[in-house]
Structures are given as C-alpha cells and as structure tokens.
C-alpha cells in the first residue's frame, strides 16, 4: 500500500476520506485488510482493550501524530474488524478530537449509532466513525454493484455479501437496505422481541414494530418453525403485520424472510416491489380530460 495521511489532508467527511483512500489504493483487496490499512495510516499498535464495558478505543495525542487502536478481545472477529475501522475513522476525521487524557473509548451502542441529535457532539462523532467503518469495509462502488445482483432481496444473498466483505450480517444489512433498489428493511430480533430495525425510510414506509416489543404473532418468524442458520423461503405476508396501512387504501405486497441465528437471535428481511412495479391505478397515466371522458362514457 502507498496511501499516506498527506493524501487525505483535504478530506473532512467519512465519505471523502474513503474516496481518497480508494483513489490512492485502486487495487485494495476485498475483504479490505483493515489492520494493514490502519498501520499504513500511522496506527502503530492494534491491541486488546483492558477496560471492561467498551468495544473499542483509540489512544492518540491531540495533534494525532500517530495512534494506537484498542479492541474488545471477547468480540467475534468480524465485529472486531468493524471496531478497528471505526477507531481508524476517529483517528482520520480532522474534527474528532480525543479527550483530555488523549483517547476515545467507544461502547457497543456507539458502534450501532446511525443518527445523532445535532447538539450531541460526541454522538455525532460516533455516527461519523460508523459511516467511515461501513464505507471502508464495504466500499460503495463495489458493494452497490454486489447488492444489486440477484433478482429479489434475499437473506442468502446478504449472508454471501457478509462473507465476501468479512463483516457481520448486521453490518452488511445496514448497507444492503441502503443500496438495494427495492424498499428493504431488516429487523433484528431476539427471543421474539424487536431489538433493532434498519431501513432506508426514503424508500421503505416506517415500521409499526417498536423496539423491545414482541414481533407480531402473524409474522413469518412466529407463524412457522425455522431451522437455525438456514434462510427461510420468501413469503408474502399481510403488510399490516409490519407497517401501518391506512384504512381504505390497498396495502402494498410485503415479503418476509427469516434467518434464525444462535442465542435466540433472528434476522427478518422485509421487502416490497420497486415503486414502478406495483400495480397502478389504470387511470394513473391518463390526463384529467381523458379520465373525465372515461367516466362520462361509462
Ligand atoms: Zn467511537
């Protein structure tokens, strides 16, 4: 690798940083060798963390001359990769300034944060570090193309992408729902309760499922028994099970697929047809004059 921090000097957002790294490392391997990349960018040590309750950390002077990344040794390898990428994000983002003790300490909850209140500076940094981590481990130009392959959104496809990019299925699902053309959402459940929900709400209508509430008994997760580690068939369901359907409106077709995982975890993929494929009112394409004429003719 030849990229250096000087090449990144003008980059002030996570996306711009990743863009500059990719520009300087056009042959960057997939899965991205995140530790080697960190070392190339002035991270001198990558060490197990000795403080309980944290997922990752970064030790660096205020001038960020160099840095050491800390990770939770007890975490699965793929989560550790994300943690290292997240800490590298704190190191490279010019606006991320370490605490007075010269460090960042990040909890698991921080690694999951996707949005923050404008006023919450610390949380905004966590969100940016996560954007950097997702973007460097799943570079958009490649991941977008890979995610678009395959006819329908499918958990088997998602599992393959997680393997290819060497990220957790949950991390892959956050990028998958963004890059897939169809409206897709992924619900992470544990012991039948909603834990986390990911969706691009510009495309996917808001889910009625609330955090910590039980998954509807009419959902595929609870309607059928599932085999651990094997994605279920994709099943059409009543959209009202997952989204608020306005009275008098025809609910959209909604598809469900379940992947039962270890320790009571389950992943539920919800998808809908792309907007232009939905059945439309045959009168939608007509001008108002044509519509009026049809009504008069009847
Ligand atoms: Zn952090």
PDB file of C-alpha atoms and ligand atoms in Angstrom:
ATOM      1  CA  UNK A   1       0.000   0.000   0.000  1.00  0.00           C
ATOM      2  CA  UNK A   2       1.172   3.517  -0.726  1.00  0.00           C
ATOM      3  CA  UNK A   3      -1.615   5.747   0.614  1.00  0.00           C
ATOM      4  CA  UNK A   4      -0.456   8.167   3.287  1.00  0.00           C
ATOM      5  CA  UNK A   5      -2.200  10.647   5.533  1.00  0.00           C
ATOM      6  CA  UNK A   6      -0.952  13.501   3.352  1.00  0.00           C
ATOM      7  CA  UNK A   7      -3.183  12.136   0.588  1.00  0.00           C
ATOM      8  CA  UNK A   8      -6.159  12.515   2.929  1.00  0.00           C
ATOM      9  CA  UNK A   9      -5.342  16.031   4.131  1.00  0.00           C
ATOM     10  CA  UNK A  10      -8.287  17.698   2.394  1.00  0.00           C
ATOM     11  CA  UNK A  11     -10.884  15.114   3.393  1.00  0.00           C
ATOM     12  CA  UNK A  12     -13.180  16.206   6.211  1.00  0.00           C
ATOM     13  CA  UNK A  13     -16.084  13.759   5.908  1.00  0.00           C
ATOM     14  CA  UNK A  14     -16.097   9.958   6.245  1.00  0.00           C
ATOM     15  CA  UNK A  15     -17.205   9.579   2.619  1.00  0.00           C
ATOM     16  CA  UNK A  16     -14.456  11.863   1.306  1.00  0.00           C
ATOM     17  CA  UNK A  17     -11.826  10.024   3.361  1.00  0.00           C
ATOM     18  CA  UNK A  18     -12.878   6.685   1.890  1.00  0.00           C
ATOM     19  CA  UNK A  19     -12.977   8.156  -1.610  1.00  0.00           C
ATOM     20  CA  UNK A  20      -9.398   9.434  -1.256  1.00  0.00           C
ATOM     21  CA  UNK A  21      -8.186   6.115   0.175  1.00  0.00           C
ATOM     22  CA  UNK A  22      -9.748   4.219  -2.748  1.00  0.00           C
ATOM     23  CA  UNK A  23      -8.315   6.705  -5.242  1.00  0.00           C
ATOM     24  CA  UNK A  24      -4.836   6.071  -3.840  1.00  0.00           C
ATOM     25  CA  UNK A  25      -5.366   2.313  -3.442  1.00  0.00           C
ATOM     26  CA  UNK A  26      -7.357   1.327  -6.534  1.00  0.00           C
ATOM     27  CA  UNK A  27      -6.371  -2.309  -6.073  1.00  0.00           C
ATOM     28  CA  UNK A  28      -7.491  -2.523  -2.435  1.00  0.00           C
ATOM     29  CA  UNK A  29      -8.354  -6.164  -1.749  1.00  0.00           C
ATOM     30  CA  UNK A  30     -11.798  -7.379  -0.671  1.00  0.00           C
ATOM     31  CA  UNK A  31     -12.164  -8.193   2.176  1.00  0.00           C
ATOM     32  CA  UNK A  32     -10.358  -4.962   2.989  1.00  0.00           C
ATOM     33  CA  UNK A  33      -7.172  -5.661   5.017  1.00  0.00           C
ATOM     34  CA  UNK A  34      -8.258  -3.162   7.647  1.00  0.00           C
ATOM     35  CA  UNK A  35      -5.347  -3.722  10.062  1.00  0.00           C
ATOM     36  CA  UNK A  36      -2.729  -3.273   7.335  1.00  0.00           C
ATOM     37  CA  UNK A  37      -4.552  -0.178   6.102  1.00  0.00           C
ATOM     38  CA  UNK A  38      -4.624   1.272   9.628  1.00  0.00           C
ATOM     39  CA  UNK A  39      -0.890   0.670  10.025  1.00  0.00           C
ATOM     40  CA  UNK A  40      -0.273   2.282   6.639  1.00  0.00           C
ATOM     41  CA  UNK A  41      -2.090   5.368   8.002  1.00  0.00           C
ATOM     42  CA  UNK A  42       0.047   5.876  11.139  1.00  0.00           C
ATOM     43  CA  UNK A  43      -1.648   3.470  13.558  1.00  0.00           C
ATOM     44  CA  UNK A  44       1.349   1.994  15.353  1.00  0.00           C
ATOM     45  CA  UNK A  45      -0.398  -0.609  17.535  1.00  0.00           C
ATOM     46  CA  UNK A  46      -3.597  -2.643  17.444  1.00  0.00           C
ATOM     47  CA  UNK A  47      -4.073  -4.135  20.894  1.00  0.00           C
ATOM     48  CA  UNK A  48      -6.670  -5.844  23.071  1.00  0.00           C
ATOM     49  CA  UNK A  49      -8.592  -3.444  25.279  1.00  0.00           C
ATOM     50  CA  UNK A  50      -8.257  -3.851  29.011  1.00  0.00           C
ATOM     51  CA  UNK A  51     -11.136  -1.644  30.147  1.00  0.00           C
ATOM     52  CA  UNK A  52     -14.393  -3.531  30.684  1.00  0.00           C
ATOM     53  CA  UNK A  53     -17.600  -2.294  29.135  1.00  0.00           C
ATOM     54  CA  UNK A  54     -16.058  -0.903  25.958  1.00  0.00           C
ATOM     55  CA  UNK A  55     -15.920  -2.297  22.454  1.00  0.00           C
ATOM     56  CA  UNK A  56     -13.038  -0.206  21.168  1.00  0.00           C
ATOM     57  CA  UNK A  57     -10.676   2.651  21.843  1.00  0.00           C
ATOM     58  CA  UNK A  58      -8.103   4.915  20.306  1.00  0.00           C
ATOM     59  CA  UNK A  59      -5.124   6.411  22.086  1.00  0.00           C
ATOM     60  CA  UNK A  60      -3.721   9.428  20.331  1.00  0.00           C
ATOM     61  CA  UNK A  61      -2.232  12.811  21.252  1.00  0.00           C
ATOM     62  CA  UNK A  62      -4.250  15.918  20.422  1.00  0.00           C
ATOM     63  CA  UNK A  63      -2.092  16.547  17.337  1.00  0.00           C
ATOM     64  CA  UNK A  64      -2.823  12.947  16.244  1.00  0.00           C
ATOM     65  CA  UNK A  65       0.795  12.380  15.248  1.00  0.00           C
ATOM     66  CA  UNK A  66       0.090   8.660  15.487  1.00  0.00           C
ATOM     67  CA  UNK A  67      -2.312   6.387  17.295  1.00  0.00           C
ATOM     68  CA  UNK A  68      -2.978   3.005  18.887  1.00  0.00           C
ATOM     69  CA  UNK A  69      -6.249   1.172  18.349  1.00  0.00           C
ATOM     70  CA  UNK A  70      -7.785  -0.971  21.087  1.00  0.00           C
ATOM     71  CA  UNK A  71     -10.397  -3.675  20.529  1.00  0.00           C
ATOM     72  CA  UNK A  72     -12.507  -5.972  22.685  1.00  0.00           C
ATOM     73  CA  UNK A  73     -10.851  -9.355  22.518  1.00  0.00           C
ATOM     74  CA  UNK A  74     -14.035 -11.171  23.524  1.00  0.00           C
ATOM     75  CA  UNK A  75     -15.939  -9.976  20.449  1.00  0.00           C
ATOM     76  CA  UNK A  76     -16.348 -12.008  17.277  1.00  0.00           C
ATOM     77  CA  UNK A  77     -13.668 -11.404  14.655  1.00  0.00           C
ATOM     78  CA  UNK A  78     -15.957  -9.589  12.220  1.00  0.00           C
ATOM     79  CA  UNK A  79     -17.142  -7.181  14.869  1.00  0.00           C
ATOM     80  CA  UNK A  80     -13.501  -6.525  15.769  1.00  0.00           C
ATOM     81  CA  UNK A  81     -12.835  -5.601  12.145  1.00  0.00           C
ATOM     82  CA  UNK A  82     -15.663  -3.089  12.320  1.00  0.00           C
ATOM     83  CA  UNK A  83     -14.323  -1.729  15.610  1.00  0.00           C
ATOM     84  CA  UNK A  84     -10.836  -1.233  14.156  1.00  0.00           C
ATOM     85  CA  UNK A  85     -12.346   0.556  11.148  1.00  0.00           C
ATOM     86  CA  UNK A  86     -14.478   2.710  13.479  1.00  0.00           C
ATOM     87  CA  UNK A  87     -11.437   3.741  15.551  1.00  0.00           C
ATOM     88  CA  UNK A  88      -9.467   4.463  12.378  1.00  0.00           C
ATOM     89  CA  UNK A  89     -12.362   6.754  11.470  1.00  0.00           C
ATOM     90  CA  UNK A  90     -11.928   8.701  14.738  1.00  0.00           C
ATOM     91  CA  UNK A  91      -8.202   8.912  14.009  1.00  0.00           C
ATOM     92  CA  UNK A  92      -8.595  10.212  10.449  1.00  0.00           C
ATOM     93  CA  UNK A  93     -11.541  12.586  10.914  1.00  0.00           C
ATOM     94  CA  UNK A  94      -9.949  16.010  11.463  1.00  0.00           C
ATOM     95  CA  UNK A  95     -12.873  17.201  13.617  1.00  0.00           C
ATOM     96  CA  UNK A  96     -12.615  14.248  16.045  1.00  0.00           C
ATOM     97  CA  UNK A  97     -10.570  15.440  18.982  1.00  0.00           C
ATOM     98  CA  UNK A  98      -9.597  12.988  21.749  1.00  0.00           C
ATOM     99  CA  UNK A  99     -10.473  13.536  25.407  1.00  0.00           C
ATOM    100  CA  UNK A 100      -8.072  15.384  27.703  1.00  0.00           C
ATOM    101  CA  UNK A 101      -6.498  12.001  28.536  1.00  0.00           C
ATOM    102  CA  UNK A 102      -5.727  11.576  24.829  1.00  0.00           C
ATOM    103  CA  UNK A 103      -8.207   8.873  23.986  1.00  0.00           C
ATOM    104  CA  UNK A 104     -11.528   7.800  22.590  1.00  0.00           C
ATOM    105  CA  UNK A 105     -13.435   4.997  24.298  1.00  0.00           C
ATOM    106  CA  UNK A 106     -16.406   3.536  22.448  1.00  0.00           C
ATOM    107  CA  UNK A 107     -19.189   1.257  23.638  1.00  0.00           C
ATOM    108  CA  UNK A 108     -21.034  -1.331  21.592  1.00  0.00           C
ATOM    109  CA  UNK A 109     -24.034   1.028  21.474  1.00  0.00           C
ATOM    110  CA  UNK A 110     -21.792   3.684  19.891  1.00  0.00           C
ATOM    111  CA  UNK A 111     -20.851   1.255  17.115  1.00  0.00           C
ATOM    112  CA  UNK A 112     -24.531   0.859  16.229  1.00  0.00           C
ATOM    113  CA  UNK A 113     -25.433   4.564  16.158  1.00  0.00           C
ATOM    114  CA  UNK A 114     -26.671   5.713  12.766  1.00  0.00           C
ATOM    115  CA  UNK A 115     -28.028   9.116  13.647  1.00  0.00           C
ATOM    116  CA  UNK A 116     -27.442  11.684  16.324  1.00  0.00           C
ATOM    117  CA  UNK A 117     -29.019  14.800  17.654  1.00  0.00           C
ATOM    118  CA  UNK A 118     -27.348  17.888  16.123  1.00  0.00           C
ATOM    119  CA  UNK A 119     -26.448  19.106  19.601  1.00  0.00           C
ATOM    120  CA  UNK A 120     -24.826  15.843  20.712  1.00  0.00           C
ATOM    121  CA  UNK A 121     -21.235  16.297  19.572  1.00  0.00           C
ATOM    122  CA  UNK A 122     -19.948  13.037  20.975  1.00  0.00           C
ATOM    123  CA  UNK A 123     -22.701  11.007  19.346  1.00  0.00           C
ATOM    124  CA  UNK A 124     -22.185  12.817  16.040  1.00  0.00           C
ATOM    125  CA  UNK A 125     -18.570  11.641  16.108  1.00  0.00           C
ATOM    126  CA  UNK A 126     -19.719   8.064  16.752  1.00  0.00           C
ATOM    127  CA  UNK A 127     -22.115   8.221  13.802  1.00  0.00           C
ATOM    128  CA  UNK A 128     -19.336   9.550  11.566  1.00  0.00           C
ATOM    129  CA  UNK A 129     -16.914   6.856  12.717  1.00  0.00           C
ATOM    130  CA  UNK A 130     -19.576   4.260  11.858  1.00  0.00           C
ATOM    131  CA  UNK A 131     -20.096   5.793   8.434  1.00  0.00           C
ATOM    132  CA  UNK A 132     -16.352   5.605   7.850  1.00  0.00           C
ATOM    133  CA  UNK A 133     -16.220   1.965   9.018  1.00  0.00           C
ATOM    134  CA  UNK A 134     -19.151   0.866   6.839  1.00  0.00           C
ATOM    135  CA  UNK A 135     -17.798   2.721   3.820  1.00  0.00           C
ATOM    136  CA  UNK A 136     -14.233   1.466   4.053  1.00  0.00           C
ATOM    137  CA  UNK A 137     -15.202  -2.163   4.744  1.00  0.00           C
ATOM    138  CA  UNK A 138     -17.962  -2.141   2.098  1.00  0.00           C
ATOM    139  CA  UNK A 139     -16.729   0.424  -0.459  1.00  0.00           C
ATOM    140  CA  UNK A 140     -19.823   1.890  -2.120  1.00  0.00           C
ATOM    141  CA  UNK A 141     -18.847   1.410  -5.792  1.00  0.00           C
ATOM    142  CA  UNK A 142     -18.274  -2.320  -5.226  1.00  0.00           C
ATOM    143  CA  UNK A 143     -20.897  -3.058  -2.611  1.00  0.00           C
ATOM    144  CA  UNK A 144     -23.622  -1.230  -4.517  1.00  0.00           C
ATOM    145  CA  UNK A 145     -22.969  -3.426  -7.569  1.00  0.00           C
ATOM    146  CA  UNK A 146     -22.842  -6.616  -5.496  1.00  0.00           C
ATOM    147  CA  UNK A 147     -26.007  -5.716  -3.596  1.00  0.00           C
ATOM    148  CA  UNK A 148     -27.884  -5.030  -6.828  1.00  0.00           C
ATOM    149  CA  UNK A 149     -27.127  -8.515  -8.160  1.00  0.00           C
ATOM    150  CA  UNK A 150     -29.817 -11.147  -7.628  1.00  0.00           C
ATOM    151  CA  UNK A 151     -33.415 -10.759  -8.678  1.00  0.00           C
ATOM    152  CA  UNK A 152     -35.057 -10.177  -5.306  1.00  0.00           C
ATOM    153  CA  UNK A 153     -33.768  -9.048  -1.925  1.00  0.00           C
ATOM    154  CA  UNK A 154     -32.736 -12.264  -0.212  1.00  0.00           C
ATOM    155  CA  UNK A 155     -31.057 -13.148   3.079  1.00  0.00           C
ATOM    156  CA  UNK A 156     -28.963 -15.852   1.363  1.00  0.00           C
ATOM    157  CA  UNK A 157     -27.531 -13.085  -0.799  1.00  0.00           C
ATOM    158  CA  UNK A 158     -26.928 -10.931   2.275  1.00  0.00           C
ATOM    159  CA  UNK A 159     -25.075 -13.785   4.016  1.00  0.00           C
ATOM    160  CA  UNK A 160     -22.827 -14.200   0.948  1.00  0.00           C
ATOM    161  CA  UNK A 161     -22.054 -10.479   0.937  1.00  0.00           C
ATOM    162  CA  UNK A 162     -21.198 -10.560   4.648  1.00  0.00           C
ATOM    163  CA  UNK A 163     -18.784 -13.422   3.902  1.00  0.00           C
ATOM    164  CA  UNK A 164     -17.251 -11.690   0.908  1.00  0.00           C
ATOM    165  CA  UNK A 165     -16.629  -8.395   2.744  1.00  0.00           C
ATOM    166  CA  UNK A 166     -15.862 -10.153   6.047  1.00  0.00           C
ATOM    167  CA  UNK A 167     -18.343  -8.094   8.035  1.00  0.00           C
ATOM    168  CA  UNK A 168     -21.140  -9.169  10.375  1.00  0.00           C
ATOM    169  CA  UNK A 169     -24.521  -9.898   8.826  1.00  0.00           C
ATOM    170  CA  UNK A 170     -25.922  -6.968  10.760  1.00  0.00           C
ATOM    171  CA  UNK A 171     -23.306  -4.566   9.347  1.00  0.00           C
ATOM    172  CA  UNK A 172     -23.955  -5.944   5.852  1.00  0.00           C
ATOM    173  CA  UNK A 173     -27.697  -5.472   6.307  1.00  0.00           C
ATOM    174  CA  UNK A 174     -27.277  -1.765   7.098  1.00  0.00           C
ATOM    175  CA  UNK A 175     -25.539  -1.212   3.755  1.00  0.00           C
ATOM    176  CA  UNK A 176     -27.811  -3.653   1.901  1.00  0.00           C
ATOM    177  CA  UNK A 177     -31.007  -1.748   2.753  1.00  0.00           C
ATOM    178  CA  UNK A 178     -29.342   1.425   1.500  1.00  0.00           C
ATOM    179  CA  UNK A 179     -28.067   0.144  -1.791  1.00  0.00           C
ATOM    180  CA  UNK A 180     -30.835  -2.203  -2.893  1.00  0.00           C
ATOM    181  CA  UNK A 181     -33.205  -0.553  -5.344  1.00  0.00           C
ATOM    182  CA  UNK A 182     -36.339  -2.064  -3.787  1.00  0.00           C
ATOM    183  CA  UNK A 183     -37.627  -0.882  -0.428  1.00  0.00           C
ATOM    184  CA  UNK A 184     -35.991  -3.276   2.067  1.00  0.00           C
ATOM    185  CA  UNK A 185     -35.865  -3.312   5.856  1.00  0.00           C
ATOM    186  CA  UNK A 186     -34.092  -5.685   8.220  1.00  0.00           C
ATOM    187  CA  UNK A 187     -35.383  -6.388  11.706  1.00  0.00           C
ATOM    188  CA  UNK A 188     -33.006  -7.874  14.278  1.00  0.00           C
ATOM    189  CA  UNK A 189     -34.998  -9.780  16.884  1.00  0.00           C
ATOM    190  CA  UNK A 190     -34.020 -11.708  19.961  1.00  0.00           C
ATOM    191  CA  UNK A 191     -36.236 -14.186  21.787  1.00  0.00           C
ATOM    192  CA  UNK A 192     -39.160 -12.981  19.679  1.00  0.00           C
ATOM    193  CA  UNK A 193     -38.709  -9.282  20.507  1.00  0.00           C
ATOM    194  CA  UNK A 194     -37.647  -6.445  18.215  1.00  0.00           C
ATOM    195  CA  UNK A 195     -34.092  -5.378  19.010  1.00  0.00           C
ATOM    196  CA  UNK A 196     -33.057  -3.133  16.126  1.00  0.00           C
ATOM    197  CA  UNK A 197     -34.528  -2.111  12.796  1.00  0.00           C
ATOM    198  CA  UNK A 198     -32.670  -0.963   9.680  1.00  0.00           C
ATOM    199  CA  UNK A 199     -34.323   0.540   6.647  1.00  0.00           C
ATOM    200  CA  UNK A 200     -33.951   3.350   4.189  1.00  0.00           C
ATOM    201  CA  UNK A 201     -37.074   5.236   5.120  1.00  0.00           C
ATOM    202  CA  UNK A 202     -36.957   7.318   1.979  1.00  0.00           C
ATOM    203  CA  UNK A 203     -37.964   4.059   0.283  1.00  0.00           C
ATOM    204  CA  UNK A 204     -39.467   1.876   2.979  1.00  0.00           C
ATOM    205  CA  UNK A 205     -42.515   3.045   4.915  1.00  0.00           C
ATOM    206  CA  UNK A 206     -41.982   3.287   8.680  1.00  0.00           C
ATOM    207  CA  UNK A 207     -42.461   0.013  10.519  1.00  0.00           C
ATOM    208  CA  UNK A 208     -45.116  -0.244  13.171  1.00  0.00           C
ATOM    209  CA  UNK A 209     -42.881  -2.675  15.104  1.00  0.00           C
ATOM    210  CA  UNK A 210     -41.458  -0.975  18.168  1.00  0.00           C
ATOM    211  CA  UNK A 211     -38.223  -1.723  19.941  1.00  0.00           C
ATOM    212  CA  UNK A 212     -38.403  -4.208  22.809  1.00  0.00           C
ATOM    213  CA  UNK A 213     -41.948  -5.176  21.764  1.00  0.00           C
ATOM    214  CA  UNK A 214     -42.766  -8.733  20.710  1.00  0.00           C
ATOM    215  CA  UNK A 215     -42.709  -9.487  16.983  1.00  0.00           C
ATOM    216  CA  UNK A 216     -46.291  -9.892  15.725  1.00  0.00           C
ATOM    217  CA  UNK A 217     -47.631 -13.456  16.097  1.00  0.00           C
ATOM    218  CA  UNK A 218     -48.705 -13.185  12.442  1.00  0.00           C
ATOM    219  CA  UNK A 219     -45.145 -12.645  11.237  1.00  0.00           C
ATOM    220  CA  UNK A 220     -43.275 -15.409   9.485  1.00  0.00           C
ATOM    221  CA  UNK A 221     -40.905 -15.635  12.464  1.00  0.00           C
ATOM    222  CA  UNK A 222     -43.696 -16.811  14.725  1.00  0.00           C
ATOM    223  CA  UNK A 223     -46.057 -18.431  12.226  1.00  0.00           C
ATOM    224  CA  UNK A 224     -43.603 -21.171  11.296  1.00  0.00           C
ATOM    225  CA  UNK A 225     -40.712 -23.043  12.842  1.00  0.00           C
ATOM    226  CA  UNK A 226     -37.315 -22.248  11.437  1.00  0.00           C
ATOM    227  CA  UNK A 227     -34.035 -24.062  11.188  1.00  0.00           C
ATOM    228  CA  UNK A 228     -31.058 -22.273  12.711  1.00  0.00           C
ATOM    229  CA  UNK A 229     -28.656 -20.896  10.122  1.00  0.00           C
ATOM    230  CA  UNK A 230     -30.878 -21.620   7.121  1.00  0.00           C
ATOM    231  CA  UNK A 231     -32.710 -18.687   5.481  1.00  0.00           C
ATOM    232  CA  UNK A 232     -36.412 -19.461   5.103  1.00  0.00           C
ATOM    233  CA  UNK A 233     -38.323 -19.219   1.853  1.00  0.00           C
ATOM    234  CA  UNK A 234     -39.539 -15.748   0.951  1.00  0.00           C
ATOM    235  CA  UNK A 235     -43.178 -15.488   1.886  1.00  0.00           C
ATOM    236  CA  UNK A 236     -45.793 -12.879   1.050  1.00  0.00           C
ATOM    237  CA  UNK A 237     -47.500 -11.526   4.116  1.00  0.00           C
ATOM    238  CA  UNK A 238     -50.240  -9.115   5.091  1.00  0.00           C
ATOM    239  CA  UNK A 239     -48.482  -5.726   5.047  1.00  0.00           C
ATOM    240  CA  UNK A 240     -50.429  -4.711   8.154  1.00  0.00           C
ATOM    241  CA  UNK A 241     -48.326  -7.134  10.191  1.00  0.00           C
ATOM    242  CA  UNK A 242     -45.349  -4.779   9.823  1.00  0.00           C
ATOM    243  CA  UNK A 243     -46.481  -1.386   8.603  1.00  0.00           C
ATOM    244  CA  UNK A 244     -49.370   0.947   9.270  1.00  0.00           C
ATOM    245  CA  UNK A 245     -51.785   0.601   6.404  1.00  0.00           C
ATOM    246  CA  UNK A 246     -54.216   3.468   6.101  1.00  0.00           C
ATOM    247  CA  UNK A 247     -57.829   2.451   6.143  1.00  0.00           C
ATOM    248  CA  UNK A 248     -59.406   2.281   2.739  1.00  0.00           C
ATOM    249  CA  UNK A 249     -56.025   2.020   0.983  1.00  0.00           C
ATOM    250  CA  UNK A 250     -54.834  -1.098  -0.714  1.00  0.00           C
ATOM    251  CA  UNK A 251     -51.866  -2.420   1.272  1.00  0.00           C
ATOM    252  CA  UNK A 252     -48.675  -2.990  -0.727  1.00  0.00           C
ATOM    253  CA  UNK A 253     -47.404  -6.530  -1.237  1.00  0.00           C
ATOM    254  CA  UNK A 254     -44.904  -7.231   1.545  1.00  0.00           C
ATOM    255  CA  UNK A 255     -42.450 -10.125   1.588  1.00  0.00           C
ATOM    256  CA  UNK A 256     -40.854 -11.689   4.641  1.00  0.00           C
ATOM    257  CA  UNK A 257     -37.849 -13.923   5.076  1.00  0.00           C
ATOM    258  CA  UNK A 258     -36.387 -15.220   8.331  1.00  0.00           C
ATOM    259  CA  UNK A 259     -32.910 -16.336   9.335  1.00  0.00           C
ATOM    260  CA  UNK A 260     -32.800 -17.891  12.766  1.00  0.00           C
ATOM    261  CA  UNK A 261     -29.401 -17.443  14.407  1.00  0.00           C
ATOM    262  CA  UNK A 262     -27.622 -18.548  17.556  1.00  0.00           C
ATOM    263  CA  UNK A 263     -28.604 -17.480  21.078  1.00  0.00           C
ATOM    264  CA  UNK A 264     -32.190 -16.645  20.188  1.00  0.00           C
ATOM    265  CA  UNK A 265     -31.276 -14.046  17.552  1.00  0.00           C
ATOM    266  CA  UNK A 266     -33.192 -13.795  14.305  1.00  0.00           C
ATOM    267  CA  UNK A 267     -32.914 -11.626  11.259  1.00  0.00           C
ATOM    268  CA  UNK A 268     -36.089 -10.773   9.370  1.00  0.00           C
ATOM    269  CA  UNK A 269     -35.875  -9.267   5.915  1.00  0.00           C
ATOM    270  CA  UNK A 270     -38.903  -7.308   4.750  1.00  0.00           C
ATOM    271  CA  UNK A 271     -39.141  -6.186   1.152  1.00  0.00           C
ATOM    272  CA  UNK A 272     -41.559  -4.643  -1.264  1.00  0.00           C
ATOM    273  CA  UNK A 273     -41.713  -4.360  -5.027  1.00  0.00           C
ATOM    274  CA  UNK A 274     -39.941  -1.340  -6.514  1.00  0.00           C
ATOM    275  CA  UNK A 275     -42.454   1.528  -6.792  1.00  0.00           C
ATOM    276  CA  UNK A 276     -42.839   1.239 -10.583  1.00  0.00           C
ATOM    277  CA  UNK A 277     -43.629  -2.465 -10.409  1.00  0.00           C
ATOM    278  CA  UNK A 278     -46.571  -2.080  -8.079  1.00  0.00           C
ATOM    279  CA  UNK A 279     -49.953  -2.430  -9.639  1.00  0.00           C
ATOM    280  CA  UNK A 280     -51.085   1.008 -10.551  1.00  0.00           C
ATOM    281  CA  UNK A 281     -54.463   2.508 -10.932  1.00  0.00           C
ATOM    282  CA  UNK A 282     -55.115   2.076 -14.662  1.00  0.00           C
ATOM    283  CA  UNK A 283     -56.247   5.685 -14.728  1.00  0.00           C
ATOM    284  CA  UNK A 284     -52.979   6.991 -13.270  1.00  0.00           C
ATOM    285  CA  UNK A 285     -51.395   7.519 -16.671  1.00  0.00           C
ATOM    286  CA  UNK A 286     -54.327   9.369 -18.152  1.00  0.00           C
ATOM    287  CA  UNK A 287     -54.729  13.116 -18.302  1.00  0.00           C
ATOM    288  CA  UNK A 288     -57.610  14.567 -16.350  1.00  0.00           C
ATOM    289  CA  UNK A 289     -59.500  15.207 -19.574  1.00  0.00           C
ATOM    290  CA  UNK A 290     -59.137  11.539 -20.587  1.00  0.00           C
ATOM    291  CA  UNK A 291     -60.212  10.437 -17.135  1.00  0.00           C
ATOM    292  CA  UNK A 292     -63.289  12.609 -17.277  1.00  0.00           C
ATOM    293  CA  UNK A 293     -64.166  11.253 -20.704  1.00  0.00           C
ATOM    294  CA  UNK A 294     -63.901   7.672 -19.402  1.00  0.00           C
ATOM    295  CA  UNK A 295     -66.190   8.472 -16.542  1.00  0.00           C
ATOM    296  CA  UNK A 296     -68.742  10.076 -18.853  1.00  0.00           C
ATOM    297  CA  UNK A 297     -68.562   7.088 -21.234  1.00  0.00           C
ATOM    298  CA  UNK A 298     -69.382   4.587 -18.515  1.00  0.00           C
TER     299      UNK A 298
HETATM  300 ZN1  LIG B   1     -16.280   5.673  18.658  1.00  0.00          ZN
END
